[in-house]
Short mmCIF file of C-alpha atoms in Angstrom, two decimals:
data_model
loop_
_atom_site.label_atom_id
_atom_site.label_comp_id
_atom_site.label_asym_id
_atom_site.label_seq_id
_atom_site.Cartn_x
_atom_site.Cartn_y
_atom_site.Cartn_z
CA MET A 602 125.76 58.18 178.37
CA ASP A 603 126.86 61.64 177.26
CA ARG A 604 124.33 64.34 178.20
CA ARG A 605 124.46 65.79 174.66
CA ILE A 606 123.43 62.42 173.20
CA LEU A 607 120.56 62.13 175.68
CA LYS A 608 119.47 65.70 174.91
CA THR A 609 119.51 64.99 171.16
CA GLN A 610 117.61 61.73 171.54
CA LYS A 611 115.05 63.45 173.76
CA ALA A 612 114.57 66.18 171.13
CA ILE A 613 114.15 63.62 168.35
CA ILE A 614 111.66 61.52 170.33
CA GLY A 615 109.76 64.64 171.42
CA ALA A 616 109.50 65.81 167.81
CA PHE A 617 108.40 62.35 166.73
CA ILE A 618 105.63 62.22 169.39
CA GLN A 619 104.41 65.67 168.32
CA LEU A 620 104.25 64.53 164.70
CA LEU A 621 102.43 61.32 165.68
CA ALA A 622 99.80 63.48 167.37
CA GLU A 623 99.31 65.42 164.13
CA LYS A 624 99.43 62.70 161.46
CA GLU A 625 99.54 58.99 160.82
CA PHE A 626 102.84 57.19 161.31
CA GLU A 627 103.20 56.20 157.66
CA ASP A 628 102.95 59.86 156.61
CA ILE A 629 105.82 61.04 158.83
CA THR A 630 109.23 61.53 157.21
CA ILE A 631 112.71 61.70 158.67
CA ASN A 632 112.97 65.24 157.24
CA GLU A 633 109.94 66.32 159.28
CA ILE A 634 111.36 64.70 162.41
CA SER A 635 114.76 66.35 161.95
CA ASP A 636 113.20 69.76 161.21
CA ARG A 637 110.92 69.56 164.26
CA ALA A 638 113.80 68.38 166.50
CA ASP A 639 116.09 71.06 165.04
CA VAL A 640 118.76 68.52 164.12
CA SER A 641 120.09 67.30 160.79
CA ARG A 642 118.80 64.19 159.01
CA GLY A 643 122.22 62.67 159.58
CA THR A 644 121.84 63.19 163.32
CA VAL A 645 118.53 61.31 163.30
CA TYR A 646 120.19 58.47 161.36
CA LEU A 647 123.13 58.52 163.75
CA HIS A 648 120.75 57.57 166.57
CA TYR A 649 118.07 55.56 164.73
CA ILE A 650 118.21 53.27 161.69
CA ASP A 651 114.92 54.63 160.31
CA LYS A 652 111.53 55.83 161.50
CA PHE A 653 110.53 52.24 162.37
CA ASP A 654 113.53 51.94 164.69
CA LEU A 655 112.63 55.32 166.19
CA LEU A 656 109.06 54.10 166.73
CA ASP A 657 110.28 50.90 168.39
CA LYS A 658 112.64 52.81 170.69
CA CYS A 659 109.92 55.34 171.50
CA ILE A 660 107.42 52.62 172.40
CA ASP A 661 110.04 50.81 174.48
CA ILE A 662 110.84 53.99 176.41
CA TYR A 663 107.24 54.93 177.19
CA PHE A 664 106.14 51.38 177.85
CA LYS A 665 108.98 50.90 180.34
CA LYS A 666 108.22 54.25 182.00
CA LEU A 667 104.57 53.30 182.40
CA PHE A 668 105.19 49.89 183.87
CA GLU A 669 108.21 50.85 185.97
CA SER A 670 106.12 53.62 187.52
CA CYS A 671 103.06 51.47 188.08
CA MET A 672 104.10 47.85 188.45
CA THR A 673 106.52 48.13 191.32
CA LEU A 674 105.99 49.06 194.91
CA ASN A 675 108.96 49.07 197.28
CA GLY A 676 111.01 47.12 194.74
CA THR A 677 108.52 44.28 194.27
CA THR A 678 106.51 43.61 191.14
CA LEU A 679 102.77 43.67 191.61
CA LEU A 680 100.19 41.41 190.13
CA LEU A 681 96.80 42.85 189.36
CA SER A 682 95.74 44.90 192.38
CA LYS A 683 93.66 47.95 193.07
CA SER A 684 96.74 50.01 193.94
CA PHE A 685 98.34 48.95 190.64
CA MET A 686 95.22 50.04 188.75
CA ILE A 687 95.03 53.37 190.53
CA ARG A 688 98.73 54.11 189.90
CA THR A 689 98.36 53.10 186.25
CA PHE A 690 95.38 55.38 185.63
CA GLU A 691 97.04 58.23 187.55
CA TYR A 692 100.24 57.86 185.53
CA LEU A 693 98.30 57.79 182.26
CA GLU A 694 96.35 60.86 183.36
CA GLU A 695 99.58 62.70 184.21
CA HIS A 696 101.16 61.79 180.84
CA ALA A 697 97.96 61.79 178.77
CA PHE A 698 99.40 63.49 175.67
CA ILE A 699 102.06 60.85 175.08
CA TYR A 700 99.89 57.83 175.79
CA THR A 701 96.91 59.18 173.88
CA THR A 702 99.21 59.66 170.91
CA LEU A 703 100.60 56.13 171.18
CA LEU A 704 97.13 54.59 171.54
CA VAL A 705 95.26 56.68 168.97
CA ASN A 706 97.63 56.54 166.00
CA LYS A 707 96.27 53.73 163.82
CA GLY A 708 99.67 53.11 162.29
CA ILE A 709 101.15 51.86 165.56
CA PRO A 710 99.23 49.00 167.19
CA THR A 711 102.43 47.87 168.92
CA PHE A 712 101.84 49.88 172.10
CA ARG A 713 98.33 48.48 172.54
CA ASN A 714 99.62 44.95 171.87
CA LEU A 715 102.31 45.33 174.55
CA MET A 716 99.69 46.48 177.04
CA MET A 717 97.54 43.46 176.16
CA ASP A 718 100.47 41.08 176.69
CA VAL A 719 101.31 42.47 180.13
CA ILE A 720 97.67 42.46 181.23
CA LEU A 721 97.22 38.90 179.93
CA GLY A 722 100.25 37.78 181.91
CA ASN A 723 99.07 39.45 185.11
CA LEU A 724 95.51 38.17 184.74
CA SER A 725 96.77 34.67 184.07
CA GLU A 726 98.75 34.71 187.31
CA VAL A 727 95.80 36.14 189.24
CA ILE A 728 93.43 33.50 187.87
CA ASP A 729 95.93 30.72 188.57
CA ALA A 730 96.38 31.92 192.15
CA SER A 731 92.67 32.39 192.84
CA SER A 732 89.85 30.02 193.63
CA ILE A 733 87.76 31.23 190.70
CA LYS A 734 85.47 28.58 189.27
CA ARG A 735 86.89 27.01 186.14
CA ASP A 736 83.63 26.49 184.26
CA ILE A 737 84.82 28.71 181.38
CA ASN A 738 87.94 28.11 179.33
CA LYS A 739 90.85 30.06 180.85
CA GLU A 740 92.04 31.44 177.48
CA VAL A 741 88.54 32.75 176.68
CA THR A 742 88.38 34.39 180.09
CA LEU A 743 91.83 35.92 179.71
CA GLN A 744 91.20 37.31 176.22
CA PHE A 745 87.82 38.72 177.23
CA LEU A 746 89.12 40.43 180.36
CA ALA A 747 92.34 41.76 178.85
CA SER A 748 90.41 43.18 175.90
CA ALA A 749 87.91 44.79 178.26
CA ILE A 750 90.63 46.36 180.41
CA VAL A 751 92.65 47.66 177.46
CA GLY A 752 89.45 48.87 175.79
CA LEU A 753 88.47 50.75 178.93
CA LEU A 754 91.96 52.30 179.16
CA GLU A 755 91.73 53.38 175.52
CA TRP A 756 88.23 54.79 175.90
CA TRP A 757 89.20 56.67 179.03
CA ILE A 758 92.33 58.25 177.58
CA ILE A 759 90.88 58.95 174.11
CA LYS A 760 87.81 60.62 175.64
CA SER A 761 90.10 63.07 177.43
CA ILE A 762 89.84 61.43 180.84
CA PRO A 763 86.12 61.96 181.55
CA ILE A 764 86.39 60.31 185.00
CA PRO A 765 89.14 60.93 187.57
CA ALA A 766 91.88 58.28 187.62
CA LYS A 767 91.10 56.95 191.08
CA ASP A 768 87.37 56.68 190.31
CA ILE A 769 87.82 54.76 187.03
CA ALA A 770 90.34 52.41 188.67
CA GLU A 771 87.98 51.72 191.57
CA GLN A 772 85.06 51.15 189.19
CA LEU A 773 87.11 48.70 187.13
CA TRP A 774 88.22 46.87 190.27
CA SER A 775 84.60 46.73 191.44
CA LEU A 776 83.52 45.25 188.10
CA LEU A 777 86.24 42.61 188.28
CA GLU A 778 85.12 41.68 191.79
CA ARG A 779 81.42 41.75 190.91
CA PHE A 780 81.87 39.38 188.00
CA GLN A 781 84.13 37.20 190.15
CA VAL A 782 87.12 37.69 187.91
CA ILE A 783 89.16 38.30 190.99
CA PRO A 784 88.24 37.10 194.44
CA HIS A 785 86.72 39.74 196.69
CA LEU A 786 89.51 40.58 199.07
CA PRO A 787 88.83 42.81 202.05
CA ASP A 788 92.36 44.27 201.84
CA SER A 789 92.77 44.38 198.02
CA ASN A 790 94.69 47.66 197.97
#
């Protein structure tokens, strides 16, 4: 892709993220986005159908960046693991402004929902592969755990990262082991 197009799209998305940090999604206009990005309205419309398309593309970009950075190790996709959790929290810490904005803005639950879906999928595979007792309905277990993990991520990022990334990841892993959500593995890194 042409470097000028990438530069323009980056400016538009950057302006959009800044505006999302300042106001609710529904209150943002294409004029504000174009002014902040220092491009014309027509340029915004050249790249995006409307602000909903821009939001979708923005979420796709940052969701892919998060999971491409955290979910692969040496070219292989990871299931739920301590190293995955540590990398995820470290990545969120490093890019806190963007992810705080995407999680905090009440007008855009899409990012949170995508996180829930990925965590549900990973947890489902972990539970299927483990020897965890099946005395509780699997769907109840999955919903409870995924909600707890996403809730913890939200709390941690919204509260301006009150605990270092490695520490919160290790505490979460410890809780999952303690409550026998995941089997205690001596080499679970």
